[in-house]
PDB file of C-alpha atoms and ligand atoms in Angstrom:
ATOM      1  CA  MET A   1       2.018   1.040  23.878  1.00 96.00           C
ATOM      2  CA  LEU A   2       5.318  -0.147  22.477  1.00 97.00           C
ATOM      3  CA  TRP A   3       3.786  -3.568  21.637  1.00 98.00           C
ATOM      4  CA  VAL A   4       1.012  -1.832  19.703  1.00 98.00           C
ATOM      5  CA  LYS A   5       3.536   0.394  17.897  1.00 98.00           C
ATOM      6  CA  SER A   6       5.685  -2.650  17.067  1.00 98.00           C
ATOM      7  CA  LEU A   7       2.685  -4.476  15.581  1.00 98.00           C
ATOM      8  CA  HIS A   8       1.742  -1.290  13.707  1.00 98.00           C
ATOM      9  CA  ILE A   9       5.190  -1.044  12.102  1.00 98.00           C
ATOM     10  CA  ILE A  10       5.265  -4.824  11.334  1.00 98.00           C
ATOM     11  CA  PHE A  11       1.919  -4.768   9.470  1.00 98.00           C
ATOM     12  CA  VAL A  12       2.724  -1.461   7.727  1.00 98.00           C
ATOM     13  CA  THR A  13       5.944  -3.058   6.435  1.00 98.00           C
ATOM     14  CA  ALA A  14       4.151  -6.241   5.295  1.00 98.00           C
ATOM     15  CA  TRP A  15       1.421  -4.187   3.571  1.00 98.00           C
ATOM     16  CA  PHE A  16       4.072  -2.153   1.766  1.00 98.00           C
ATOM     17  CA  ALA A  17       5.756  -5.318   0.506  1.00 98.00           C
ATOM     18  CA  GLY A  18       2.535  -5.908  -1.425  1.00 98.00           C
ATOM     19  CA  LEU A  19       2.142  -2.241  -2.455  1.00 98.00           C
ATOM     20  CA  PHE A  20       5.668  -2.332  -3.946  1.00 98.00           C
ATOM     21  CA  TYR A  21       5.459  -5.805  -5.560  1.00 98.00           C
ATOM     22  CA  LEU A  22       1.939  -5.838  -7.070  1.00 98.00           C
ATOM     23  CA  PRO A  23       2.530  -2.886  -9.463  1.00 98.00           C
ATOM     24  CA  ARG A  24       5.864  -4.515 -10.408  1.00 98.00           C
ATOM     25  CA  LEU A  25       3.882  -7.615 -11.451  1.00 98.00           C
ATOM     26  CA  PHE A  26       1.625  -5.269 -13.461  1.00 98.00           C
ATOM     27  CA  VAL A  27       4.733  -3.925 -15.284  1.00 98.00           C
ATOM     28  CA  ASN A  28       5.643  -7.496 -16.315  1.00 98.00           C
ATOM     29  CA  HIS A  29       2.016  -8.336 -17.121  1.00 98.00           C
ATOM     30  CA  ALA A  30       1.738  -5.326 -19.467  1.00 97.00           C
ATOM     31  CA  MET A  31       4.860  -6.617 -21.287  1.00 96.00           C
ATOM     32  CA  ALA A  32       3.752 -10.290 -21.370  1.00 94.00           C
ATOM     33  CA  GLY A  33       4.082 -11.685 -24.895  1.00 91.00           C
ATOM     34  CA  ASP A  34       2.130 -14.913 -24.460  1.00 95.00           C
ATOM     35  CA  ALA A  35      -1.036 -16.167 -22.729  1.00 95.00           C
ATOM     36  CA  ALA A  36       0.799 -18.630 -20.433  1.00 97.00           C
ATOM     37  CA  THR A  37       2.956 -15.854 -18.958  1.00 97.00           C
ATOM     38  CA  ALA A  38      -0.070 -13.557 -18.605  1.00 97.00           C
ATOM     39  CA  ASP A  39      -2.073 -16.297 -16.814  1.00 97.00           C
ATOM     40  CA  ARG A  40       0.797 -17.074 -14.436  1.00 97.00           C
ATOM     41  CA  LEU A  41       1.200 -13.387 -13.551  1.00 98.00           C
ATOM     42  CA  LEU A  42      -2.560 -13.019 -13.066  1.00 98.00           C
ATOM     43  CA  ALA A  43      -2.580 -15.923 -10.585  1.00 98.00           C
ATOM     44  CA  MET A  44       0.322 -14.327  -8.659  1.00 98.00           C
ATOM     45  CA  GLU A  45      -1.382 -10.901  -8.657  1.00 98.00           C
ATOM     46  CA  ARG A  46      -4.669 -12.340  -7.384  1.00 98.00           C
ATOM     47  CA  LYS A  47      -2.989 -14.238  -4.514  1.00 98.00           C
ATOM     48  CA  LEU A  48      -0.904 -11.204  -3.527  1.00 98.00           C
ATOM     49  CA  TYR A  49      -3.867  -8.773  -3.609  1.00 98.00           C
ATOM     50  CA  ARG A  50      -5.988 -11.150  -1.509  1.00 98.00           C
ATOM     51  CA  PHE A  51      -3.115 -11.334   1.011  1.00 97.00           C
ATOM     52  CA  MET A  52      -2.651  -7.539   1.161  1.00 98.00           C
ATOM     53  CA  LEU A  53      -6.141  -6.760   2.493  1.00 97.00           C
ATOM     54  CA  PRO A  54      -5.786  -8.273   6.024  1.00 98.00           C
ATOM     55  CA  LEU A  55      -2.301  -6.714   6.267  1.00 98.00           C
ATOM     56  CA  MET A  56      -3.729  -3.276   5.455  1.00 98.00           C
ATOM     57  CA  VAL A  57      -6.583  -3.703   7.937  1.00 98.00           C
ATOM     58  CA  LEU A  58      -4.231  -4.788  10.756  1.00 98.00           C
ATOM     59  CA  ALA A  59      -1.807  -1.894  10.027  1.00 98.00           C
ATOM     60  CA  LEU A  60      -4.736   0.549  10.258  1.00 98.00           C
ATOM     61  CA  ILE A  61      -6.234  -1.056  13.402  1.00 98.00           C
ATOM     62  CA  PHE A  62      -2.951  -0.719  15.329  1.00 98.00           C
ATOM     63  CA  GLY A  63      -2.435   2.796  13.967  1.00 97.00           C
ATOM     64  CA  LEU A  64      -5.929   3.836  15.119  1.00 97.00           C
ATOM     65  CA  TRP A  65      -5.243   2.176  18.471  1.00 97.00           C
ATOM     66  CA  LEU A  66      -2.113   4.344  18.886  1.00 97.00           C
ATOM     67  CA  TRP A  67      -3.953   7.495  17.781  1.00 95.00           C
ATOM     68  CA  LEU A  68      -7.316   7.092  19.534  1.00 96.00           C
ATOM     69  CA  GLY A  69      -6.298   4.670  22.295  1.00 96.00           C
ATOM     70  CA  TYR A  70      -3.155   6.436  23.465  1.00 95.00           C
ATOM     71  CA  GLY A  71      -4.078   9.919  22.218  1.00 92.00           C
ATOM     72  CA  ILE A  72      -0.858  10.359  20.231  1.00 93.00           C
ATOM     73  CA  THR A  73      -1.748  13.150  17.813  1.00 93.00           C
ATOM     74  CA  GLY A  74      -0.834  16.539  16.360  1.00 94.00           C
ATOM     75  CA  LYS A  75      -0.979  18.491  13.082  1.00 95.00           C
ATOM     76  CA  TRP A  76       1.493  15.895  11.682  1.00 97.00           C
ATOM     77  CA  MET A  77      -1.137  13.208  12.308  1.00 97.00           C
ATOM     78  CA  HIS A  78      -3.740  15.052  10.199  1.00 96.00           C
ATOM     79  CA  ALA A  79      -1.260  15.296   7.316  1.00 97.00           C
ATOM     80  CA  LYS A  80      -0.363  11.637   7.857  1.00 98.00           C
ATOM     81  CA  LEU A  81      -4.016  10.566   7.772  1.00 97.00           C
ATOM     82  CA  THR A  82      -4.517  12.426   4.483  1.00 98.00           C
ATOM     83  CA  LEU A  83      -1.646  10.422   2.983  1.00 98.00           C
ATOM     84  CA  VAL A  84      -3.046   7.199   4.503  1.00 98.00           C
ATOM     85  CA  VAL A  85      -6.396   7.845   2.775  1.00 98.00           C
ATOM     86  CA  LEU A  86      -4.469   8.297  -0.516  1.00 98.00           C
ATOM     87  CA  LEU A  87      -2.684   4.997   0.170  1.00 98.00           C
ATOM     88  CA  ILE A  88      -5.963   3.156   0.767  1.00 98.00           C
ATOM     89  CA  GLY A  89      -7.200   4.648  -2.530  1.00 98.00           C
ATOM     90  CA  TYR A  90      -4.046   3.393  -4.265  1.00 98.00           C
ATOM     91  CA  HIS A  91      -4.575  -0.088  -2.796  1.00 98.00           C
ATOM     92  CA  HIS A  92      -8.183  -0.085  -4.022  1.00 98.00           C
ATOM     93  CA  TYR A  93      -7.161   1.175  -7.480  1.00 98.00           C
ATOM     94  CA  CYS A  94      -4.692  -1.746  -7.750  1.00 98.00           C
ATOM     95  CA  GLY A  95      -7.726  -4.014  -7.298  1.00 98.00           C
ATOM     96  CA  ARG A  96      -9.471  -2.247 -10.210  1.00 98.00           C
ATOM     97  CA  LEU A  97      -6.385  -2.621 -12.419  1.00 98.00           C
ATOM     98  CA  LEU A  98      -6.210  -6.324 -11.489  1.00 98.00           C
ATOM     99  CA  LYS A  99      -9.855  -6.751 -12.556  1.00 97.00           C
ATOM    100  CA  ASN A 100      -9.027  -5.066 -15.886  1.00 98.00           C
ATOM    101  CA  PHE A 101      -6.127  -7.457 -16.484  1.00 98.00           C
ATOM    102  CA  ALA A 102      -8.396 -10.424 -15.639  1.00 97.00           C
ATOM    103  CA  ALA A 103     -11.021  -9.219 -18.121  1.00 97.00           C
ATOM    104  CA  GLY A 104      -8.430  -8.481 -20.823  1.00 95.00           C
ATOM    105  CA  ARG A 105      -9.304  -4.771 -20.542  1.00 96.00           C
ATOM    106  CA  ASN A 106      -5.896  -3.410 -19.475  1.00 97.00           C
ATOM    107  CA  VAL A 107      -5.229  -0.085 -21.271  1.00 97.00           C
ATOM    108  CA  HIS A 108      -1.883   0.920 -19.718  1.00 97.00           C
ATOM    109  CA  GLY A 109       1.601   0.104 -20.994  1.00 97.00           C
ATOM    110  CA  HIS A 110       4.608  -0.997 -18.911  1.00 97.00           C
ATOM    111  CA  VAL A 111       6.047   2.561 -18.744  1.00 98.00           C
ATOM    112  CA  TRP A 112       2.815   3.826 -17.149  1.00 98.00           C
ATOM    113  CA  TYR A 113       3.017   1.027 -14.564  1.00 98.00           C
ATOM    114  CA  ARG A 114       6.683   1.872 -13.801  1.00 98.00           C
ATOM    115  CA  TRP A 115       5.649   5.426 -12.843  1.00 98.00           C
ATOM    116  CA  PHE A 116       2.564   4.096 -11.041  1.00 98.00           C
ATOM    117  CA  ASN A 117       4.935   1.827  -9.017  1.00 98.00           C
ATOM    118  CA  GLU A 118       6.787   4.883  -7.642  1.00 98.00           C
ATOM    119  CA  ILE A 119       3.738   6.395  -5.885  1.00 98.00           C
ATOM    120  CA  PRO A 120       3.924   4.193  -2.716  1.00 98.00           C
ATOM    121  CA  VAL A 121       7.629   5.064  -2.375  1.00 98.00           C
ATOM    122  CA  LEU A 122       6.801   8.774  -2.259  1.00 98.00           C
ATOM    123  CA  ILE A 123       3.896   8.300   0.167  1.00 98.00           C
ATOM    124  CA  LEU A 124       5.953   6.041   2.487  1.00 98.00           C
ATOM    125  CA  SER A 125       8.786   8.593   2.574  1.00 98.00           C
ATOM    126  CA  ALA A 126       6.417  11.438   3.443  1.00 98.00           C
ATOM    127  CA  VAL A 127       4.556   9.412   6.121  1.00 98.00           C
ATOM    128  CA  VAL A 128       7.744   8.219   7.843  1.00 97.00           C
ATOM    129  CA  ILE A 129       9.151  11.785   7.934  1.00 98.00           C
ATOM    130  CA  LEU A 130       5.852  13.087   9.338  1.00 98.00           C
ATOM    131  CA  VAL A 131       5.575  10.438  12.083  1.00 97.00           C
ATOM    132  CA  VAL A 132       9.269  10.361  13.105  1.00 97.00           C
ATOM    133  CA  VAL A 133      10.315  14.026  12.671  1.00 97.00           C
ATOM    134  CA  LYS A 134       6.836  15.487  13.428  1.00 97.00           C
ATOM    135  CA  PRO A 135       7.768  18.737  11.557  1.00 96.00           C
ATOM    136  CA  PHE A 136       4.522  20.451  12.624  1.00 94.00           C
TER     137      PHE A 136
HETATM  138  C1  HEM B 201      -5.175   4.887  10.175  1.00 81.47           C
HETATM  139  C2  HEM B 201      -3.927   5.004   9.844  1.00 81.47           C
HETATM  140  C3  HEM B 201      -2.796   5.272  10.811  1.00 81.47           C
HETATM  141  C4  HEM B 201      -2.825   5.843  12.050  1.00 81.47           C
HETATM  142  C5  HEM B 201      -4.037   6.372  12.826  1.00 81.47           C
HETATM  143  C6  HEM B 201      -1.448   5.870  12.557  1.00 81.47           C
HETATM  144  C7  HEM B 201      -1.072   6.366  13.804  1.00 81.47           C
HETATM  145  C8  HEM B 201       0.197   6.266  14.317  1.00 81.47           C
HETATM  146  C9  HEM B 201       0.588   6.734  15.639  1.00 81.47           C
HETATM  147  C10 HEM B 201      -0.322   7.456  16.617  1.00 81.47           C
HETATM  148  C11 HEM B 201       1.897   6.407  15.812  1.00 81.47           C
HETATM  149  C12 HEM B 201       2.779   6.650  17.049  1.00 81.47           C
HETATM  150  C13 HEM B 201       3.623   7.872  16.820  1.00 81.47           C
HETATM  151  C14 HEM B 201       4.538   8.141  18.009  1.00 81.47           C
HETATM  152  O1  HEM B 201       4.602   7.333  18.932  1.00 81.47           O
HETATM  153  O2  HEM B 201       5.218   9.153  17.980  1.00 81.47           O
HETATM  154  C15 HEM B 201       2.337   5.747  14.602  1.00 81.47           C
HETATM  155  C16 HEM B 201       3.610   5.276  14.408  1.00 81.47           C
HETATM  156  C17 HEM B 201       4.074   4.960  13.167  1.00 81.47           C
HETATM  157  N1  HEM B 201       3.336   4.904  12.001  1.00 81.47           N
HETATM  158 FE1  HEM B 201       1.357   5.050  11.809  1.00 81.47          FE
HETATM  159  N2  HEM B 201      -0.620   5.321  11.616  1.00 81.47           N
HETATM  160  C18 HEM B 201      -1.400   4.955  10.527  1.00 81.47           C
HETATM  161  C19 HEM B 201      -0.963   4.411   9.334  1.00 81.47           C
HETATM  162  C20 HEM B 201       0.380   4.330   9.018  1.00 81.47           C
HETATM  163  C21 HEM B 201       0.887   4.033   7.695  1.00 81.47           C
HETATM  164  C22 HEM B 201       0.023   3.752   6.473  1.00 81.47           C
HETATM  165  C23 HEM B 201       2.251   4.086   7.776  1.00 81.47           C
HETATM  166  C24 HEM B 201       3.266   3.884   6.684  1.00 81.47           C
HETATM  167  C25 HEM B 201       3.173   4.452   5.545  1.00 81.47           C
HETATM  168  C26 HEM B 201       2.598   4.371   9.153  1.00 81.47           C
HETATM  169  C27 HEM B 201       3.885   4.458   9.630  1.00 81.47           C
HETATM  170  C28 HEM B 201       4.210   4.603  10.973  1.00 81.47           C
HETATM  171  C29 HEM B 201       5.570   4.467  11.512  1.00 81.47           C
HETATM  172  C30 HEM B 201       6.835   4.155  10.710  1.00 81.47           C
HETATM  173  C31 HEM B 201       5.475   4.669  12.908  1.00 81.47           C
HETATM  174  C32 HEM B 201       6.609   4.584  13.957  1.00 81.47           C
HETATM  175  C33 HEM B 201       7.127   5.951  14.241  1.00 81.47           C
HETATM  176  C34 HEM B 201       8.047   5.961  15.455  1.00 81.47           C
HETATM  177  O3  HEM B 201       8.326   4.920  16.032  1.00 81.47           O
HETATM  178  O4  HEM B 201       8.483   7.046  15.804  1.00 81.47           O
HETATM  179  N3  HEM B 201       1.441   4.521   9.882  1.00 81.47           N
HETATM  180  N4  HEM B 201       1.278   5.680  13.707  1.00 81.47           N
END
């Protein structure tokens, strides 16, 4: 069980590296003053987003293994799963924003992306407190 939990935490951490960095690239992209900078950022965003998907899937597989395989559950897990669904939605929405940048259809400014970048921080904090403290 501890190997599965270790792999769960490793892939959650790697996934979050992308969830923190991709919106930061969007902040810079929204401020880009020339096409060369915008193209370079777009290439970085595409590579990073492509890399984040298998990390997300592996984090979820090991999490489900812990929950369904070892039967580790409780009310905290239901709250955690609600936040995980929000996180998957956030990941997917980043893909939509990336498509908008690629098509020259981005409508948000860098300030909007700075606030958008804070959402994974809040979700991570809540999930870690739920799974470690298990308040209910
Ligand atoms: C389908 C999604 C997920 C499921 C079913 C799941 C399930 C679990 C379970 C059952 C544990 C073991 C808890 C224990 O041993 O007390 C665990 C540990 C953990 N999970 Fe998840 N998890 C999921 C996604 C996530 C996500 C997205 C995060 C981060 C935001 C996360 C962070 C953690 C952490 C930090 C631990 C280690 C807690 C400890 O060692 O006490 N999990 N997860």
